[in-house]
Every structure is written in C-alpha cells, then in structure tokens.
Coordinates of C-alpha atoms and ligand atoms in Angstrom, one line a residue:
M1 CA 18.8 4.6 6.5
K2 CA 19.9 8.5 7.1
N3 CA 19.3 10.6 4.2
N4 CA 16.8 9.5 1.6
H5 CA 13.3 11.2 2.7
N6 CA 11.7 9.3 -0.3
V7 CA 12.1 5.7 1.3
K8 CA 8.9 5.7 4.1
L9 CA 7.8 2.9 6.0
C10 CA 4.1 1.8 6.1
L11 CA 2.4 0.4 8.8
G12 CA 0.5 -2.8 7.3
V13 CA -3.1 -3.5 8.9
D14 CA -3.7 -7.3 8.3
P15 CA -6.0 -8.4 11.1
N16 CA -6.0 -12.2 11.3
P17 CA -6.1 -14.0 14.2
T18 CA -6.1 -17.6 14.7
N19 CA -9.6 -18.0 16.3
K20 CA -12.1 -17.1 13.4
D21 CA -14.7 -15.8 15.7
F22 CA -15.7 -12.1 15.6
E23 CA -14.7 -11.2 19.0
S24 CA -10.8 -12.0 18.1
F25 CA -11.0 -10.1 15.0
R26 CA -12.1 -7.1 16.7
E27 CA -9.6 -7.6 19.2
S28 CA -6.7 -7.9 17.1
V29 CA -7.8 -4.6 15.1
Y30 CA -8.0 -3.0 18.2
K31 CA -4.3 -4.3 19.1
H32 CA -3.4 -2.8 15.7
M33 CA -5.0 0.9 16.7
E34 CA -3.3 0.9 20.2
I35 CA 0.2 0.7 18.0
L36 CA -1.3 3.2 15.3
E37 CA -2.4 5.5 17.9
F38 CA 1.1 5.2 19.9
C39 CA 3.0 5.8 16.8
S40 CA 0.9 8.8 15.1
G41 CA 3.5 11.6 15.5
N42 CA 6.3 9.5 16.2
L43 CA 6.6 8.2 12.8
K44 CA 8.8 9.7 10.3
D45 CA 6.4 8.9 7.7
S46 CA 2.7 8.1 8.9
I47 CA 1.0 5.7 6.0
M48 CA -0.9 2.9 6.9
K49 CA -2.1 0.0 4.5
P50 CA -5.3 -2.1 5.8
Q51 CA -5.8 -5.2 3.6
L52 CA -9.3 -4.9 2.7
A53 CA -9.8 -9.0 2.2
F54 CA -9.4 -9.6 6.3
F55 CA -12.4 -6.9 7.0
L56 CA -14.3 -8.4 4.3
S57 CA -14.2 -11.8 5.5
Y58 CA -16.2 -10.5 8.4
G59 CA -19.3 -8.9 6.5
S60 CA -20.7 -5.9 7.7
K61 CA -19.6 -6.4 11.2
G62 CA -15.8 -6.0 9.6
L63 CA -16.6 -3.0 7.2
L64 CA -17.7 -1.1 10.2
L65 CA -14.4 -1.7 11.9
L66 CA -12.7 -0.6 8.7
E67 CA -15.1 2.4 9.0
E68 CA -13.7 3.1 12.8
L69 CA -10.3 2.5 11.8
V70 CA -10.4 4.8 8.8
A71 CA -12.6 7.6 10.4
R72 CA -10.2 7.3 13.6
F73 CA -6.6 7.5 11.9
Q74 CA -7.5 10.0 8.7
K75 CA -6.1 12.7 9.5
Q76 CA -2.7 11.9 11.0
Y77 CA -2.0 9.0 8.6
T78 CA -2.3 8.5 4.9
I79 CA -4.0 5.4 4.4
I80 CA -3.6 3.5 1.3
L81 CA -6.9 0.4 1.1
D82 CA -5.2 -2.9 -0.3
A83 CA -7.9 -3.6 -2.4
K84 CA -6.9 -4.6 -5.9
F85 CA -9.9 -3.2 -7.3
N86 CA -11.0 -2.9 -10.9
D87 CA -13.5 -3.3 -13.6
I88 CA -15.5 -1.5 -16.2
S89 CA -16.1 2.0 -15.8
T90 CA -19.4 2.1 -14.4
S91 CA -18.6 -0.8 -11.6
L92 CA -14.8 0.6 -11.3
K93 CA -16.7 4.2 -10.5
A94 CA -18.9 2.5 -7.5
Y95 CA -15.4 1.0 -6.1
L96 CA -13.9 4.0 -6.0
D97 CA -16.8 5.7 -4.2
F98 CA -16.4 3.0 -1.8
V99 CA -13.0 3.8 -1.4
F100 CA -12.7 7.5 -1.6
H101 CA -16.1 8.5 -0.4
S102 CA -17.8 6.0 2.0
I103 CA -14.4 4.7 3.7
G104 CA -12.7 7.8 3.3
A105 CA -9.1 6.4 2.3
H106 CA -6.7 8.4 0.4
G107 CA -4.9 5.6 -1.6
I108 CA -5.9 2.2 -3.3
T109 CA -4.1 -0.9 -4.8
I110 CA -5.6 -1.5 -8.4
S111 CA -5.5 -4.1 -11.3
P112 CA -4.5 -2.9 -14.7
F113 CA -6.2 -5.9 -16.1
L114 CA -9.1 -3.7 -17.3
G115 CA -6.8 -1.3 -19.2
E116 CA -5.6 2.4 -19.7
K117 CA -9.3 3.8 -19.0
S118 CA -9.7 2.3 -15.6
I119 CA -6.2 3.5 -14.7
Q120 CA -6.9 6.9 -15.6
M121 CA -10.5 7.0 -14.0
S122 CA -8.7 5.7 -10.7
I123 CA -6.3 8.4 -10.9
E124 CA -8.5 11.5 -11.8
E125 CA -11.5 10.1 -8.9
C126 CA -8.1 9.8 -6.4
A127 CA -7.0 13.3 -7.2
K128 CA -10.6 15.0 -7.2
H129 CA -11.7 13.4 -3.8
V130 CA -7.9 13.4 -1.9
G131 CA -6.0 15.6 -4.0
K132 CA -2.3 15.7 -3.5
K133 CA -2.1 13.4 -0.6
G134 CA -3.8 10.8 -2.7
R135 CA -2.0 7.6 -4.0
V136 CA -3.3 5.0 -6.8
Y137 CA -0.7 1.8 -6.9
V138 CA -1.1 -0.2 -10.0
L139 CA -0.2 -3.8 -9.4
C140 CA 2.8 -4.2 -11.7
A141 CA 5.5 -6.7 -10.4
T142 CA 4.1 -8.4 -7.3
S143 CA 5.8 -10.6 -4.6
E144 CA 3.8 -13.7 -5.6
S145 CA 3.1 -14.1 -9.4
S146 CA 3.0 -16.8 -12.0
T147 CA 5.5 -19.4 -13.3
N148 CA 3.3 -20.6 -16.0
H149 CA 0.9 -19.6 -18.7
L150 CA 0.1 -16.4 -16.9
S151 CA 3.7 -15.2 -16.3
F152 CA 3.1 -13.2 -19.7
I153 CA 1.2 -10.3 -17.7
Q154 CA 3.7 -9.4 -15.4
D155 CA 7.0 -10.2 -18.0
N156 CA 5.3 -7.2 -19.8
W157 CA 6.2 -4.7 -16.4
K158 CA 8.1 -2.4 -18.9
K159 CA 4.3 -1.6 -20.6
T160 CA 2.4 -1.2 -17.4
L161 CA 5.1 1.6 -16.7
L162 CA 4.8 3.1 -19.5
A163 CA 1.0 3.3 -19.4
C164 CA 0.8 4.8 -15.9
C165 CA 3.7 7.7 -17.0
E166 CA 1.4 8.3 -20.0
I167 CA -1.5 8.3 -18.3
R168 CA 0.1 10.5 -15.3
N169 CA 1.3 13.0 -17.7
E170 CA -2.0 13.1 -20.0
V171 CA -4.1 13.6 -16.5
F172 CA -1.9 15.8 -14.6
Q173 CA 0.0 17.7 -17.8
G174 CA 3.3 17.8 -15.9
E175 CA 1.9 19.6 -12.9
T176 CA 4.7 18.2 -10.3
S177 CA 2.8 18.4 -7.2
F178 CA 0.8 15.6 -8.2
Q179 CA 3.6 13.3 -9.4
K180 CA 3.2 10.9 -6.7
L181 CA -0.5 10.4 -7.0
T182 CA 0.3 7.5 -9.3
G183 CA 2.1 4.5 -8.6
V184 CA 3.1 1.2 -9.1
V185 CA 3.2 -2.0 -7.0
V186 CA 6.9 -3.7 -7.3
A187 CA 7.6 -6.0 -4.7
A188 CA 10.9 -5.8 -2.9
N189 CA 11.7 -9.3 -4.1
R190 CA 11.9 -7.8 -7.5
E191 CA 14.8 -5.9 -7.5
N192 CA 15.8 -6.3 -11.0
I193 CA 12.4 -4.3 -11.7
L194 CA 13.1 -2.4 -8.2
F195 CA 16.1 -1.1 -9.4
S196 CA 15.5 -0.8 -13.1
N197 CA 16.3 2.6 -15.0
E198 CA 12.7 2.4 -16.6
I199 CA 11.7 2.5 -12.7
K200 CA 13.9 5.5 -12.0
E201 CA 13.0 7.3 -15.2
S202 CA 9.5 7.1 -14.3
H203 CA 8.8 9.3 -11.2
L204 CA 5.8 6.9 -10.2
S205 CA 5.6 6.3 -6.5
I206 CA 6.5 2.5 -5.7
L207 CA 4.8 0.3 -3.4
S208 CA 7.0 -2.8 -2.1
P209 CA 5.6 -5.2 -0.1
G210 CA 7.5 -8.6 0.5
I211 CA 10.1 -7.8 3.2
G212 CA 9.7 -9.3 6.8
A213 CA 7.1 -12.1 6.7
Q214 CA 7.6 -12.7 2.7
N215 CA 11.5 -12.8 3.3
A216 CA 12.6 -10.3 0.7
D217 CA 15.9 -8.9 1.5
W218 CA 15.9 -6.6 4.0
N219 CA 19.0 -5.1 2.5
V220 CA 17.0 -3.7 -0.3
I221 CA 15.7 -0.7 2.3
Q222 CA 19.7 0.4 2.4
K223 CA 20.0 -0.1 -1.4
C224 CA 17.3 2.6 -1.7
K225 CA 19.4 5.2 -0.6
N226 CA 20.0 6.8 -3.7
H227 CA 16.7 5.8 -5.3
P228 CA 14.6 8.8 -7.1
N229 CA 11.6 7.5 -6.6
E230 CA 9.1 7.5 -3.8
I231 CA 9.2 3.9 -2.5
I232 CA 7.0 2.7 0.4
F233 CA 7.7 -0.8 2.2
P234 CA 4.6 -2.0 4.4
F235 CA 5.2 -4.3 6.9
S236 CA 2.5 -6.1 8.7
R237 CA 3.2 -9.8 9.9
A238 CA 6.6 -8.7 10.8
I239 CA 5.4 -6.4 13.2
F240 CA 1.8 -7.3 14.2
S241 CA 1.9 -10.7 13.6
G242 CA -1.8 -10.8 12.6
G243 CA -2.5 -9.2 15.6
E244 CA -2.4 -11.7 18.2
I245 CA 1.0 -11.2 19.9
P246 CA 1.3 -8.6 23.0
I247 CA 1.6 -4.8 22.2
E248 CA 5.1 -5.0 23.7
Q249 CA 6.4 -7.1 21.5
M250 CA 4.7 -5.2 18.3
N251 CA 6.3 -2.1 19.6
E252 CA 9.8 -4.0 19.9
N253 CA 9.0 -5.3 16.5
L254 CA 8.4 -1.9 15.1
I255 CA 11.6 -0.3 17.0
N256 CA 13.9 -2.9 15.0
I257 CA 12.3 -2.1 12.0
Q258 CA 12.7 1.7 11.9
K259 CA 16.3 1.2 12.2
Y260 CA 16.6 0.1 8.9
F261 CA 15.0 3.5 7.8
Ligands
LIG1 O1 2.6 -7.7 -4.2 C1 1.9 -7.6 -3.4 C2 1.0 -6.8 -3.4 C3 0.2 -6.8 -1.9 N1 0.5 -7.4 -1.1 C4 0.4 -7.3 0.2 O2 1.1 -6.9 1.3 C5 0.6 -6.9 2.7 C6 2.0 -8.0 3.1 O3 2.0 -8.2 4.1 P1 3.3 -8.9 4.9 O4 2.4 -9.5 6.3 O5 3.9 -7.4 5.4 O6 4.0 -10.2 4.3 C7 -0.4 -8.4 2.6 O7 -1.7 -7.4 2.7 C8 -0.6 -8.6 1.1 O8 -2.2 -8.8 0.5 C9 1.8 -8.2 -1.2 O9 2.2 -9.1 -0.2 N2 2.4 -8.3 -2.2

C-alpha cells in the first residue's frame, strides 16, 4: 500500500500471558512497551489500542500499569482505549472521565445500545478533552456477532451509521477538521459493510479489527487503497502473541505486517 494515507496500522495492546500471575502480566506489558518505544517515530501512523479488559483483570495493579503505559506514550501515539463502555448519562460521564481525564487516552470504543444521547455525550466529551486527535468508535459490525435472536442488532448497521453521522453533523456543524473524531467499528471480515456506499459516503473513521489472529482476509488492506474513509487496522496477537514471544519475533511480525501498508 503506497498511496492511501487514510489506511493506518494500529498496534493492539492485549497483554495475555499463559501464566496468570501478576509478574508475568507485568513482563508482558513491558515487552509491548519495548516495541512501542522502538516504533515511536518509525511508524507512518502512531496509533495504539490497549484492550482495557486485560488490565482490569488484574484489578488496581493492572490499572496502574495501564496508567503507566498511557503516560509513557501519550505524546507519541494516538491511544484508543478499547473499553466498549456506555450507560445512562450520569454513569457514562463517569466512564468518560475515566478514559479522557484519569487515564488520559485519546479515543474510546462505545456501545450504541444506550442510544443517541450517549453517543453525542461521548463525542462532545472527547472533543472537549482531546480536540481533533480524539476518536470515538461506536460498535457497528463487530468481528464476532450473533447468528441467532440478537442478530437484529447488527443487521441494522445502516441505522447505526445514520445516527453517528447525524450526531456528528449536529455537534460539529460541518467543521471538517473534527470529521474523523466520530467513527464506527466495522470488522475486516464484514466486507459487504466495509466497502458499502453507505460507509464511503459517511466520512466516518473506521476501526477495523479482525485481520491476523481472527483470520479476516489480508487482501482487505490492499482493497482499501481507494477507500475514502480513514480506516485503522489494529493488530494484537499477530504482532505480540499476548506478550510471550521474544521481542525479536514481535519486531519481525511487525515488519512483515508493515509491508501491507
Ligand atoms: O469487533 C471487534 C471489536 C473489537 N475487537 C478487539 O480488537 C482486538 C483484536 O485482537 P487481535 O489479537 O488482533 O485479534 C481485541 O482487543 C478485541 O477485543 C475485535 O477483535 N473485534
């Protein structure tokens, strides 16, 4: 991929060692940090996506490590915290304070389940705390989803897009410099949606997990060559393997993945 600056590689931080003691977790996080340090300044786009769940599973000690990670890389990277939060407005405000104020991340993933007001509030808080570098990704078409009673939720992806576009337009009144702040999660294995006219006309930023360990087609990256949207592809296990493999191997994995971009 030589000529689409909208297609971006993101380093997924999902520390998940086989041994579940805290020391192994800490070592795994530090290995991720070594690669992140090594890459800062060398990557075309410096974006990382820590998965909150892995840090939370170690309680307060895990959160301290997350704080350390964000503080160390906040200036060099755009940090999208994959938390999939949402709630009624009072509780949501507390979630957003956690992400943008206490942790100091630049972006977040949220669920659309609580409706338009919650999406609007997330976008406004993100813009207020972070500015144009901020990103709010609303779950739209995920890499794993229901094939049963709950499939109606994602079958209605067009309505999720429409809601996100309308809220963005209302909040930013066509201010183009803030256009990328609003986004949706559309996984790379959901090609019918990723390459739909609705997505292309939406100007939403797209967070597209699923290539690598989840086996979505690597050709999707090349197919995005002429895509008009910003599309961010996160890779976690395909680079870091949970943080257990040697640093040299992580580096080699990253170099091989960079060739697609
Ligand atoms: O639809 C979704 C939404 C989020 N994820 C998250 O992305 C990473 C993927 O990790 P890989 O190791 O690169 O597969 C992980 O944190 C998921 O929780 C997703 O996979 N699909």
